[in-house]
Amino acid sequence: MDILQIFVNGIVLGALYACIAVGFSLVWGVLNVINMLHGSFIILGGYLTFFAWFYLGLNPILVLPAVALLLYILGFALQYLFINKVVTAPVLTTLTLTFGLDMILYNLMTVYFTATPRRVTLDLGSIDLAGIVMPVDRLLGMGLALLLTGVLYLVMRGSTIGRAIVAVRMDRQAAALMGIRVNRIYAITFGIGALMAGAAGAVFAMVFPVTTNLTGVFLGKAFVICVIGGLGSVPGALVGGLALGVIESFAGFYLGPQHAITVGFLLMLILLVVRPTGLVGVKGYE
């Protein structure tokens, strides 16, 4: 296989990874909460998109905003009703709470939806550009993933909510003195993280099969991407996702797909030692 083909495959995969990780990174960076629910949120978004397409005949791209909104409401409610009660406790407490909530959601999805892999089949064919062959559905998935990541970046940079989230991330007490309702911002941030996870799941279901067996895989990749790119920023998640996608693509070709994930984790370990802030992270958020 041509090296350029492997590189393009990695970029397409990396864009999907970035969309998967950006919500996880935001919640971790702002709330200091390692959200163990993130993988299940992604699968729930993928399942809802598949069911809407398969049973109702709805276009998955049109369904995506509704799925993202549902996940936002779910994430906001979980943070507001449960996680906010212990958000200032040590990380182990919030990690245990989100782990318990994840077990509940995971088991509910497995019982009522089963773990059968499901995928939205768009059957859009493929294109050949200068010898590089790429399925159109993967290009569509990459475009949607980059669009969603870009919209989140603009929201964080240019909106009142985005500036309030950044203010809370920088200094919670100072933000509260300025009149910002910190617990509400926490709930909104967690809701945005769930929204991005649900949207990523909807995009992923158009490209690859989704099943509850992948919740741990998605959570692990989000963790690795945050370490590689840097915590709490959209550019960090984008750089980390693209880097991991390209590395896994080359590792899968030269070492075998069974070793691709191992290479990604090795890179994470190396960066933790030599650059704990990640490639584009900010000191203080490692």
Coordinates of C-alpha atoms in Angstrom, one line a residue:
M1 CA 0.0 0.0 0.0
D2 CA 1.2 3.5 -0.9
I3 CA 2.5 5.5 2.1
L4 CA 0.2 8.4 1.1
Q5 CA -2.8 6.1 1.2
I6 CA -1.8 5.0 4.7
F7 CA -1.4 8.6 5.7
V8 CA -4.8 9.7 4.4
N9 CA -6.5 6.7 6.1
G10 CA -4.9 7.9 9.3
I11 CA -6.1 11.5 8.8
V12 CA -9.7 10.3 8.2
L13 CA -9.5 8.0 11.3
G14 CA -7.9 10.8 13.3
A15 CA -10.7 13.3 12.6
L16 CA -13.2 10.8 14.0
Y17 CA -10.9 10.3 17.0
A18 CA -10.7 14.0 17.6
C19 CA -14.5 14.3 17.6
I20 CA -14.7 11.4 20.1
A21 CA -12.2 12.9 22.5
V22 CA -13.0 16.6 22.5
G23 CA -16.0 16.4 24.9
F24 CA -14.0 14.1 27.2
S25 CA -11.1 16.6 27.2
L26 CA -13.4 19.5 27.9
V27 CA -15.1 17.9 30.9
W28 CA -11.7 16.7 32.3
G29 CA -10.1 20.1 31.9
V30 CA -12.9 22.2 33.3
L31 CA -14.5 20.0 35.9
N32 CA -11.4 17.9 36.8
V33 CA -13.8 14.9 36.4
I34 CA -12.6 11.8 34.5
N35 CA -15.9 11.0 32.9
M36 CA -16.2 7.2 32.7
L37 CA -19.6 7.6 31.0
H38 CA -18.1 9.0 27.8
G39 CA -17.7 5.7 26.0
S40 CA -21.4 4.7 26.7
F41 CA -22.5 8.2 25.6
I42 CA -20.8 7.6 22.2
I43 CA -22.5 4.2 21.8
L44 CA -25.9 5.6 22.8
G45 CA -25.6 8.2 20.2
G46 CA -24.7 5.6 17.6
Y47 CA -27.5 3.3 18.6
L48 CA -30.1 6.1 18.5
T49 CA -28.9 7.2 15.0
F50 CA -29.1 3.6 13.8
F51 CA -32.6 3.0 15.2
A52 CA -33.9 6.3 13.7
W53 CA -32.4 5.3 10.3
F54 CA -33.4 1.6 10.3
Y55 CA -36.9 1.7 11.8
L56 CA -38.1 5.3 10.9
G57 CA -36.2 5.7 7.6
L58 CA -34.7 9.0 8.7
N59 CA -31.5 10.4 7.2
P60 CA -28.7 10.0 9.8
I61 CA -27.3 13.4 9.0
L62 CA -30.7 15.0 9.8
V63 CA -31.1 12.9 12.9
L64 CA -27.7 13.9 14.3
P65 CA -28.8 17.3 15.8
A66 CA -31.7 15.6 17.6
V67 CA -29.4 12.9 19.0
A68 CA -26.9 15.5 20.1
L69 CA -29.6 17.5 21.9
L70 CA -30.9 14.4 23.7
L71 CA -27.4 13.5 24.9
Y72 CA -26.9 17.2 26.0
I73 CA -30.1 17.0 28.1
L74 CA -29.0 13.6 29.6
G75 CA -25.5 14.9 30.4
F76 CA -26.8 18.2 31.9
A77 CA -29.3 16.3 34.1
L78 CA -26.7 13.8 35.4
Q79 CA -24.2 16.6 36.2
Y80 CA -26.9 18.9 37.8
L81 CA -28.6 16.1 39.9
F82 CA -25.7 13.9 40.9
I83 CA -22.1 14.8 39.9
N84 CA -22.4 18.5 41.1
K85 CA -23.0 17.1 44.7
V86 CA -19.4 15.8 44.8
V87 CA -17.7 17.8 42.0
T88 CA -15.2 19.4 44.5
A89 CA -14.4 16.0 46.1
P90 CA -11.1 14.2 45.3
V91 CA -10.9 12.9 41.7
L92 CA -11.4 9.3 42.9
T93 CA -14.9 10.1 44.2
T94 CA -16.1 11.6 41.0
L95 CA -14.4 8.8 39.0
T96 CA -16.2 6.2 41.1
L97 CA -19.6 8.0 40.7
T98 CA -19.3 8.3 36.9
F99 CA -18.1 4.6 36.8
G100 CA -21.3 3.6 38.6
L101 CA -23.5 5.6 36.3
D102 CA -21.6 4.1 33.3
M103 CA -22.4 0.6 34.6
I104 CA -26.1 1.5 34.8
L105 CA -26.2 3.0 31.3
Y106 CA -24.1 0.2 29.8
N107 CA -26.3 -2.5 31.2
L108 CA -29.5 -0.8 30.2
M109 CA -28.2 -0.5 26.6
T110 CA -27.0 -4.2 26.6
V111 CA -30.3 -5.5 28.0
Y112 CA -32.7 -3.4 25.8
F113 CA -30.6 -2.9 22.6
T114 CA -28.3 -6.0 22.9
A115 CA -24.6 -5.9 22.0
T116 CA -25.2 -6.8 18.3
P117 CA -23.0 -4.6 16.1
R118 CA -25.0 -2.1 14.2
R119 CA -24.1 0.3 11.4
V120 CA -25.9 2.8 9.2
T121 CA -25.2 1.7 5.6
L122 CA -25.1 4.7 3.3
D123 CA -23.6 2.8 0.3
L124 CA -22.1 6.0 -1.3
G125 CA -19.4 4.2 -3.2
S126 CA -15.7 5.4 -3.2
I127 CA -13.6 7.9 -5.1
D128 CA -10.1 7.4 -6.6
L129 CA -8.0 10.6 -6.5
A130 CA -4.5 10.2 -7.9
G131 CA -4.3 6.5 -6.8
I132 CA -5.7 7.2 -3.3
V133 CA -9.0 5.3 -2.9
M134 CA -11.4 6.3 -0.2
P135 CA -15.0 5.4 0.6
V136 CA -17.3 8.4 0.4
D137 CA -19.0 7.6 3.7
R138 CA -15.6 7.8 5.5
L139 CA -14.9 11.2 3.9
L140 CA -18.4 12.3 4.9
G141 CA -17.7 11.1 8.5
M142 CA -14.4 13.0 8.5
G143 CA -16.1 16.2 7.3
L144 CA -18.9 16.0 9.9
A145 CA -16.3 15.3 12.7
L146 CA -14.2 18.3 11.7
L147 CA -17.3 20.5 11.4
L148 CA -18.5 19.5 14.9
T149 CA -15.1 20.1 16.4
G150 CA -14.8 23.4 14.6
V151 CA -18.2 24.6 15.8
L152 CA -17.3 23.7 19.4
Y153 CA -14.1 25.7 19.0
L154 CA -16.0 28.7 17.8
V155 CA -18.5 28.4 20.7
M156 CA -15.7 28.2 23.2
R157 CA -13.9 31.2 21.7
G158 CA -16.7 33.5 20.8
S159 CA -19.8 32.9 22.9
T160 CA -20.7 34.1 26.4
I161 CA -21.1 30.5 27.6
G162 CA -17.7 29.6 26.2
R163 CA -16.0 32.5 28.0
A164 CA -17.8 31.5 31.2
I165 CA -16.5 28.0 30.9
V166 CA -13.0 29.2 30.3
A167 CA -13.3 31.5 33.3
V168 CA -14.5 28.7 35.6
R169 CA -11.7 26.5 34.3
M170 CA -9.1 29.1 35.1
D171 CA -10.3 30.1 38.6
R172 CA -13.6 28.7 40.0
Q173 CA -13.7 31.1 43.0
A174 CA -12.9 34.2 41.0
A175 CA -15.6 33.2 38.5
A176 CA -18.1 32.8 41.3
L177 CA -17.2 36.3 42.6
M178 CA -17.9 37.7 39.1
G179 CA -21.4 36.4 39.3
I180 CA -21.0 33.2 37.3
R181 CA -23.2 30.4 38.5
V182 CA -20.4 27.8 38.7
N183 CA -22.6 24.7 39.2
R184 CA -24.7 25.7 36.2
I185 CA -21.6 26.1 34.1
Y186 CA -20.4 22.7 35.3
A187 CA -23.8 21.2 34.2
I188 CA -23.6 23.0 30.8
T189 CA -20.0 21.8 30.3
F190 CA -20.9 18.2 31.1
G191 CA -23.9 18.5 28.8
I192 CA -21.7 19.8 26.0
G193 CA -19.3 16.8 26.6
A194 CA -22.2 14.4 26.3
L195 CA -23.5 16.3 23.2
M196 CA -20.1 15.9 21.5
A197 CA -20.0 12.2 22.5
G198 CA -23.5 11.6 21.1
A199 CA -22.7 13.4 17.9
A200 CA -19.4 11.5 17.5
G201 CA -21.4 8.2 18.0
A202 CA -23.8 9.2 15.3
V203 CA -20.9 10.0 12.9
F204 CA -19.1 6.8 13.9
A205 CA -22.2 4.7 13.2
M206 CA -22.2 5.9 9.6
V207 CA -18.6 4.6 9.1
F208 CA -18.1 1.6 11.4
P209 CA -20.3 -0.8 13.3
V210 CA -21.1 0.2 16.9
T211 CA -21.8 -2.1 19.9
T212 CA -21.7 -1.8 23.6
N213 CA -18.6 -3.9 23.6
L214 CA -16.7 -0.8 22.3
T215 CA -17.5 1.5 25.2
G216 CA -14.2 0.7 26.9
V217 CA -12.3 1.1 23.6
F218 CA -13.7 4.6 23.0
L219 CA -13.0 5.7 26.6
G220 CA -9.4 4.4 26.3
K221 CA -8.8 6.3 23.0
A222 CA -10.3 9.5 24.4
F223 CA -7.9 9.2 27.4
V224 CA -4.9 8.6 25.1
I225 CA -5.8 11.5 22.9
C226 CA -6.1 13.9 25.8
V227 CA -2.6 12.9 27.0
I228 CA -1.1 13.2 23.5
G229 CA -2.7 16.5 22.5
G230 CA -3.1 18.2 25.8
L231 CA -6.0 18.5 28.3
G232 CA -9.0 20.9 28.2
S233 CA -8.6 22.4 24.8
V234 CA -10.3 21.8 21.4
P235 CA -7.0 22.2 19.4
G236 CA -5.3 19.7 21.8
A237 CA -8.0 17.1 21.1
L238 CA -7.7 17.7 17.4
V239 CA -3.9 17.4 17.3
G240 CA -4.1 14.4 19.6
G241 CA -6.8 12.7 17.5
L242 CA -5.0 13.2 14.2
A243 CA -1.7 12.1 15.7
L244 CA -3.2 8.9 17.1
G245 CA -5.1 8.2 13.9
V246 CA -1.9 8.5 11.7
I247 CA 0.2 6.5 14.2
E248 CA -2.4 3.7 14.4
S249 CA -2.7 3.6 10.6
F250 CA 1.1 3.1 10.1
A251 CA 1.4 0.8 13.0
G252 CA -1.6 -1.3 11.7
F253 CA 0.1 -1.6 8.3
Y254 CA 3.6 -2.4 9.4
L255 CA 3.1 -4.2 12.7
G256 CA -0.5 -5.6 12.2
P257 CA -3.8 -4.2 13.4
Q258 CA -3.6 -6.1 16.6
H259 CA -0.6 -4.0 17.7
A260 CA -2.0 -0.6 16.6
I261 CA -3.7 0.1 20.0
T262 CA -0.5 -0.9 21.8
V263 CA 1.6 1.6 19.9
G264 CA -0.9 4.3 20.8
F265 CA -0.6 3.6 24.5
L266 CA 3.2 3.4 24.3
L267 CA 3.2 6.9 22.8
M268 CA 1.0 8.1 25.7
L269 CA 3.4 6.7 28.2
I270 CA 6.4 8.3 26.5
L271 CA 4.6 11.7 26.5
L272 CA 3.6 11.4 30.1
V273 CA 7.3 11.1 30.9
V274 CA 8.8 13.7 28.6
R275 CA 5.9 16.2 28.1
P276 CA 3.0 15.7 30.5
T277 CA 1.2 18.8 29.1
G278 CA 0.8 17.0 25.8
L279 CA 1.8 18.4 22.4
V280 CA -0.2 21.6 22.5
G281 CA -1.4 21.6 26.2
V282 CA -1.1 24.3 28.7
K283 CA 1.1 23.9 31.8
G284 CA -1.1 23.4 34.9
Y285 CA -3.6 21.1 33.1
E286 CA -1.4 18.0 32.9

